[in-house]
Amino acid sequence: MMRLLFLAGLMLTATAHGAAPTPRPVDPSFDRYASPARIVNLPNGRTLNLDCRGSGAPTVLLFAGLNAWSEVWLKVHDKLAEHHRVCAFDPAGFGFSGPSPEPQDAAHIVADVEAALKTAGIAGPYIVVGHSAGGLQAVSFADRHQRETAGMVLVDPSYPGLFADFERIAPNLSRFFYGGNDRKKAAYQHCAETLATGPISPTATDASTCLIYRQEYSEKLRTALAAIETPARLSTKTSQIDGFAAASRDTVNPNRNYAAMPLIVLTRGNLGTPPGPPPPGMPAEATTEGPASDRAWAAGHEALVKLSTHGEHRIVVDSGHMIQFEKPEAVIDAINAVAAEALR
């Protein structure tokens, strides 16, 4: 993967789902995600898998990034639950949540979470945590629930207006990015056509694409995910890709102000450090736009910090985009710090 977070992090394709130069061994700790935690029936007739652990207030809400679900919080969920009630969820079409015919932008994903929390009787106050594209969902939730939002932690987050910024300062990179999205959607369409002829085998060549596997997943978890995949779920996954751009646009609000709410933004420390060659097919002119895209990413994070008079920017040294996997203690420390300040 390349140095540019816009590709390596935001798409949550290879970086988040197991592509690496060398294979990684199976991690049995992921097996806890081979069955649902709590299936909540939403008022609209759909279902959402809600995974709440621990006790105490405020409740920590975990929003995963693009094409991701509750398992991305594996290394922080239980540790946080030692002192807090911590709730992660599977967005529609992912994990064990049912599909949705609605657009999967930030507003609709947040609406599902709101309905699930109400049905499950989990009231505020909340510490809202968002990773990557989940940062847009976290901001959207906080906007709609400012009284109930006691604090916020954003983990290498996407920021409002991201797409417009990159189209302006890195047009070649943006075109390459959009092409990657189109290829991902085409792959989902292929998977849906495959499902029309029968279930996808968890060992099939394209199973990792269709079912969004990590290399670390065991056969048990792969089989569980394969058993519940449907064309409707794949359509929902496609909608979330389109919804990412919509969320970047729709969450722009120059009047947003979180007053003195405790807020910490974590930024990966390896911005500007190439961990490897560019992806296949990337034009040379796109690679030269890397420094500008890195500067925009950092500036977007600084703007998020300034939404609160109690905002803090932390650079996580030696970490890539998946901070909760690479440096989980940084995420845990930030959430504990925000929770402690919120309780004062």
Coordinates of C-alpha atoms in Angstrom, one line a residue:
M1 CA 0.0 0.0 0.0
M2 CA 1.0 3.6 -0.5
R3 CA 1.6 6.6 1.7
L4 CA -1.6 8.3 0.7
L5 CA -4.3 7.9 3.4
F6 CA -7.0 8.9 0.9
L7 CA -6.5 5.5 -0.7
A8 CA -4.8 3.3 1.9
G9 CA -7.1 4.3 4.7
L10 CA -10.4 5.8 3.6
M11 CA -11.4 3.1 1.2
L12 CA -10.8 0.5 3.9
T13 CA -10.2 -2.1 1.2
A14 CA -6.7 -3.7 1.3
T15 CA -5.5 -1.9 4.5
A16 CA -8.5 -2.7 6.6
H17 CA -9.3 -6.1 5.3
G18 CA -6.1 -8.1 5.2
A19 CA -4.2 -7.3 2.0
A20 CA -0.5 -7.3 2.9
P21 CA 2.9 -8.3 1.4
T22 CA 3.0 -11.5 3.5
P23 CA 0.1 -13.6 4.9
R24 CA -0.9 -13.2 8.6
P25 CA -1.9 -16.1 10.7
V26 CA -5.4 -16.9 11.8
D27 CA -6.4 -15.0 15.0
P28 CA -9.0 -17.0 17.0
S29 CA -9.9 -13.9 19.0
F30 CA -12.0 -12.8 15.9
D31 CA -14.2 -15.8 16.5
R32 CA -16.3 -13.9 19.0
Y33 CA -17.8 -12.2 15.9
A34 CA -18.9 -15.5 14.4
S35 CA -22.4 -15.0 15.9
P36 CA -24.5 -11.9 16.6
A37 CA -24.2 -10.1 20.0
R38 CA -27.8 -8.7 20.2
I39 CA -30.1 -8.5 17.3
V40 CA -32.3 -5.4 17.7
N41 CA -35.6 -5.1 15.8
L42 CA -35.8 -1.6 14.3
P43 CA -39.2 0.2 13.9
N44 CA -38.9 0.0 10.2
G45 CA -38.8 -3.8 10.3
R46 CA -35.1 -4.2 9.7
T47 CA -32.5 -5.5 12.2
L48 CA -29.3 -4.2 13.6
N49 CA -26.6 -6.1 15.5
L50 CA -25.7 -4.2 18.6
D51 CA -22.7 -5.3 20.7
C52 CA -22.7 -3.6 24.1
R53 CA -20.3 -4.7 26.9
G54 CA -19.5 -3.4 30.3
S55 CA -21.5 -0.9 32.4
G56 CA -21.4 2.7 33.6
A57 CA -22.0 6.1 32.2
P58 CA -21.3 7.8 29.9
T59 CA -21.8 5.1 27.2
V60 CA -19.1 4.9 24.6
L61 CA -20.5 4.5 21.0
L62 CA -18.1 3.1 18.4
F63 CA -18.6 4.0 14.7
A64 CA -16.6 2.0 12.3
G65 CA -15.3 3.2 8.9
L66 CA -16.2 2.5 5.3
N67 CA -17.0 -1.1 4.6
A68 CA -16.3 -2.1 8.2
W69 CA -18.3 -3.4 11.2
S70 CA -18.0 -4.0 14.9
E71 CA -14.9 -6.4 14.6
V72 CA -12.6 -3.4 13.9
W73 CA -12.9 -2.6 17.6
L74 CA -11.6 -6.0 18.6
K75 CA -8.5 -4.7 20.4
V76 CA -10.2 -1.9 22.4
H77 CA -13.8 -3.0 23.1
D78 CA -13.2 -5.3 26.1
K79 CA -10.5 -3.2 27.6
L80 CA -12.8 -0.1 27.5
A81 CA -15.6 -2.2 28.9
E82 CA -13.7 -2.7 32.1
H83 CA -14.7 0.9 33.1
H84 CA -17.5 1.9 30.7
R85 CA -20.5 0.5 28.8
V86 CA -19.2 0.3 25.3
C87 CA -21.5 -0.3 22.3
A88 CA -20.4 -1.1 18.8
F89 CA -22.7 -2.0 15.9
D90 CA -22.8 -3.6 12.5
P91 CA -24.1 -1.1 9.8
A92 CA -26.8 -2.4 7.6
G93 CA -25.6 -5.2 5.3
F94 CA -22.4 -5.8 7.4
G95 CA -21.7 -8.4 10.1
F96 CA -25.0 -9.6 11.4
S97 CA -27.2 -6.6 10.6
G98 CA -29.9 -6.9 8.0
P99 CA -29.7 -5.2 4.6
S100 CA -31.4 -1.8 3.9
P101 CA -33.0 -0.3 0.8
E102 CA -32.2 3.2 2.1
P103 CA -29.1 5.2 1.1
Q104 CA -26.2 4.3 3.4
D105 CA -24.9 7.8 4.1
A106 CA -24.1 9.2 7.5
A107 CA -27.6 10.4 8.2
H108 CA -29.2 7.0 7.5
I109 CA -26.5 5.0 9.4
V110 CA -26.9 7.4 12.4
A111 CA -30.7 7.0 12.2
D112 CA -30.3 3.2 12.5
V113 CA -28.1 3.6 15.6
E114 CA -30.6 6.1 17.2
A115 CA -33.4 3.6 16.7
A116 CA -31.4 0.7 18.0
L117 CA -30.3 2.6 21.1
K118 CA -33.9 3.7 21.8
T119 CA -35.2 0.1 21.3
A120 CA -32.5 -1.3 23.5
G121 CA -33.0 1.3 26.2
I122 CA -29.5 2.7 26.1
A123 CA -29.8 6.4 26.9
G124 CA -27.1 9.0 27.0
P125 CA -24.8 10.6 27.9
Y126 CA -22.5 9.3 25.2
I127 CA -18.9 9.4 24.3
V128 CA -19.0 9.3 20.5
V129 CA -16.0 7.6 18.8
G130 CA -15.6 7.4 15.0
H131 CA -12.8 5.9 12.9
S132 CA -12.1 6.9 9.3
A133 CA -15.5 7.4 7.5
G134 CA -17.1 6.7 10.9
G135 CA -15.8 10.1 11.9
L136 CA -18.5 11.7 9.7
Q137 CA -21.1 9.5 11.4
A138 CA -19.8 10.5 14.8
V139 CA -20.1 14.2 14.0
S140 CA -23.5 13.7 12.5
F141 CA -24.7 11.9 15.7
A142 CA -23.2 14.7 17.9
D143 CA -24.9 17.4 15.9
R144 CA -28.3 15.7 16.4
H145 CA -27.7 14.9 20.1
Q146 CA -25.6 17.7 21.5
R147 CA -27.2 17.6 24.9
E148 CA -26.6 13.8 25.2
T149 CA -23.0 13.9 23.7
A150 CA -20.6 14.3 26.6
G151 CA -17.4 13.9 24.5
M152 CA -15.9 12.8 21.3
V153 CA -12.9 10.9 20.1
L154 CA -12.1 10.8 16.3
V155 CA -9.6 8.1 15.2
D156 CA -7.8 9.2 12.0
P157 CA -11.2 10.5 10.8
S158 CA -12.6 11.6 7.5
Y159 CA -13.7 15.2 7.8
P160 CA -16.6 17.2 6.4
G161 CA -15.7 18.5 2.9
L162 CA -13.0 15.9 2.4
F163 CA -14.1 14.9 -1.1
A164 CA -14.3 18.5 -2.3
D165 CA -10.9 19.2 -1.0
F166 CA -9.2 16.3 -2.7
E167 CA -11.0 17.0 -6.0
R168 CA -9.5 20.5 -5.8
I169 CA -5.9 19.8 -4.7
A170 CA -5.4 16.2 -5.9
P171 CA -7.6 15.7 -9.0
N172 CA -5.6 12.9 -10.5
L173 CA -5.5 11.0 -7.2
S174 CA -9.3 11.6 -6.9
R175 CA -9.9 10.1 -10.3
F176 CA -7.9 7.1 -9.3
F177 CA -9.8 6.8 -6.1
Y178 CA -13.2 7.0 -7.8
G179 CA -12.1 4.3 -10.2
G180 CA -11.3 2.1 -7.2
N181 CA -14.8 2.7 -5.9
D182 CA -16.2 1.7 -9.2
R183 CA -14.2 -1.5 -9.3
K184 CA -15.3 -2.3 -5.7
K185 CA -19.0 -1.8 -6.7
A186 CA -18.5 -3.9 -9.8
A187 CA -17.0 -6.7 -7.6
Y188 CA -20.1 -6.6 -5.4
Q189 CA -22.3 -6.8 -8.4
H190 CA -20.4 -9.9 -9.6
C191 CA -20.8 -11.4 -6.1
A192 CA -24.5 -10.8 -6.2
E193 CA -24.7 -12.6 -9.6
T194 CA -22.7 -15.5 -8.1
L195 CA -25.1 -15.7 -5.2
A196 CA -28.0 -16.1 -7.6
T197 CA -26.6 -19.5 -8.6
G198 CA -26.0 -20.6 -5.0
P199 CA -24.1 -19.7 -1.8
I200 CA -20.6 -18.3 -1.9
S201 CA -18.1 -20.8 -0.6
P202 CA -16.0 -19.4 2.2
T203 CA -13.0 -20.8 0.4
A204 CA -13.9 -19.4 -3.1
T205 CA -11.4 -17.3 -4.9
D206 CA -13.5 -14.1 -4.6
A207 CA -14.9 -14.9 -1.1
S208 CA -12.6 -12.3 0.5
T209 CA -14.0 -9.6 -1.8
C210 CA -17.6 -10.6 -1.5
L211 CA -17.6 -11.2 2.2
I212 CA -14.9 -8.7 3.3
Y213 CA -12.6 -11.1 5.0
R214 CA -9.4 -10.4 6.9
Q215 CA -6.6 -12.9 6.5
E216 CA -6.8 -13.5 10.3
Y217 CA -10.4 -14.8 10.1
S218 CA -10.8 -18.5 11.0
E219 CA -12.8 -21.0 8.9
K220 CA -15.5 -20.7 11.6
L221 CA -15.9 -16.9 11.1
R222 CA -15.6 -17.1 7.3
T223 CA -18.3 -19.8 7.2
A224 CA -20.6 -17.8 9.4
L225 CA -20.4 -14.8 7.2
A226 CA -20.8 -16.8 4.0
A227 CA -24.0 -18.4 5.3
I228 CA -25.8 -15.0 5.7
E229 CA -24.7 -13.2 2.6
T230 CA -27.4 -12.2 0.1
P231 CA -27.7 -9.9 -2.9
A232 CA -29.6 -7.4 -0.8
R233 CA -26.7 -7.2 1.7
L234 CA -24.2 -6.7 -1.2
S235 CA -26.5 -3.9 -2.6
T236 CA -26.4 -2.3 0.8
K237 CA -22.6 -2.5 0.9
T238 CA -22.5 -0.8 -2.5
S239 CA -24.7 2.0 -1.2
Q240 CA -22.3 2.7 1.6
I241 CA -19.6 3.4 -0.9
D242 CA -21.8 5.9 -2.6
G243 CA -22.9 7.3 0.8
F244 CA -19.3 8.1 1.8
A245 CA -19.1 10.9 -0.7
A246 CA -22.6 12.1 0.2
A247 CA -21.6 12.2 3.9
S248 CA -18.5 14.2 3.1
R249 CA -20.7 16.8 1.5
D250 CA -23.7 16.7 3.7
T251 CA -21.8 17.1 7.0
V252 CA -20.2 20.4 6.0
N253 CA -21.5 23.0 8.5
P254 CA -19.4 26.2 9.0
N255 CA -21.5 27.0 12.1
R256 CA -20.8 23.8 13.9
N257 CA -19.6 24.5 17.5
Y258 CA -19.2 22.0 20.3
A259 CA -18.5 24.7 22.9
A260 CA -16.4 23.1 25.7
M261 CA -17.2 19.5 25.0
P262 CA -14.0 17.4 25.5
L263 CA -12.8 16.2 22.1
I264 CA -9.6 14.4 21.0
V265 CA -8.6 13.8 17.4
L266 CA -6.0 11.1 16.7
T267 CA -4.0 11.3 13.6
R268 CA -1.8 8.5 12.3
G269 CA 1.9 9.3 12.7
N270 CA 3.2 8.0 9.4
L271 CA 1.7 10.7 7.2
G272 CA 4.3 11.4 4.5
T273 CA 6.2 8.1 5.1
P274 CA 5.8 5.8 2.1
P275 CA 5.5 2.2 3.5
G276 CA 5.6 0.7 0.0
P277 CA 5.2 1.3 -3.8
P278 CA 2.0 2.8 -5.3
P279 CA -0.9 0.5 -6.1
P280 CA -0.9 -1.1 -9.6
G281 CA -2.2 1.2 -12.2
M282 CA -1.7 4.5 -10.4
P283 CA -0.6 7.2 -12.8
A284 CA 2.6 9.0 -12.0
E285 CA 0.8 12.4 -11.8
A286 CA -1.3 11.0 -9.0
T287 CA 1.6 10.0 -6.9
T288 CA 3.0 13.5 -7.0
E289 CA -0.2 14.8 -5.3
G290 CA 0.6 12.9 -2.1
P291 CA 2.2 15.8 -0.1
A292 CA -0.8 18.0 -0.8
S293 CA -3.3 15.3 0.2
D294 CA -1.4 14.7 3.4
R295 CA -1.4 18.4 4.2
A296 CA -5.2 18.6 3.6
W297 CA -5.7 15.5 5.8
A298 CA -3.8 17.1 8.7
A299 CA -5.5 20.5 8.2
G300 CA -8.9 18.8 8.3
H301 CA -8.1 17.2 11.6
E302 CA -6.9 20.5 13.0
A303 CA -10.3 22.0 12.0
L304 CA -12.1 19.2 13.9
V305 CA -10.0 19.9 17.0
K306 CA -11.1 23.6 16.9
L307 CA -14.8 22.7 17.1
S308 CA -14.3 22.6 20.8
T309 CA -12.5 24.9 23.2
H310 CA -11.4 21.7 24.9
G311 CA -10.2 20.1 21.7
E312 CA -6.9 18.2 21.6
H313 CA -4.9 16.9 18.7
R314 CA -2.7 13.8 19.3
I315 CA -0.3 12.4 16.7
V316 CA 0.0 8.6 17.1
V317 CA 3.6 7.9 16.4
D318 CA 4.5 4.8 14.2
S319 CA 0.9 4.1 13.4
G320 CA -1.0 3.8 10.1
H321 CA -4.6 4.5 9.5
M322 CA -5.9 1.5 11.5
I323 CA -4.8 3.0 14.9
Q324 CA -7.2 0.8 16.9
F325 CA -5.3 -2.3 15.6
E326 CA -1.8 -0.9 15.5
K327 CA -1.8 1.3 18.6
P328 CA -5.0 0.3 20.5
E329 CA -3.6 1.8 23.7
A330 CA -3.7 5.3 22.1
V331 CA -7.5 4.9 21.4
I332 CA -8.1 3.6 24.9
D333 CA -6.2 6.4 26.5
A334 CA -8.0 9.0 24.5
I335 CA -11.5 7.6 25.3
N336 CA -10.6 7.3 29.0
A337 CA -9.3 10.9 29.0
V338 CA -12.4 12.3 27.4
A339 CA -14.7 10.3 29.7
A340 CA -12.8 11.5 32.8
E341 CA -13.1 15.1 31.7
A342 CA -16.8 14.7 30.8
L343 CA -17.5 13.4 34.4
R344 CA -15.9 16.3 36.1

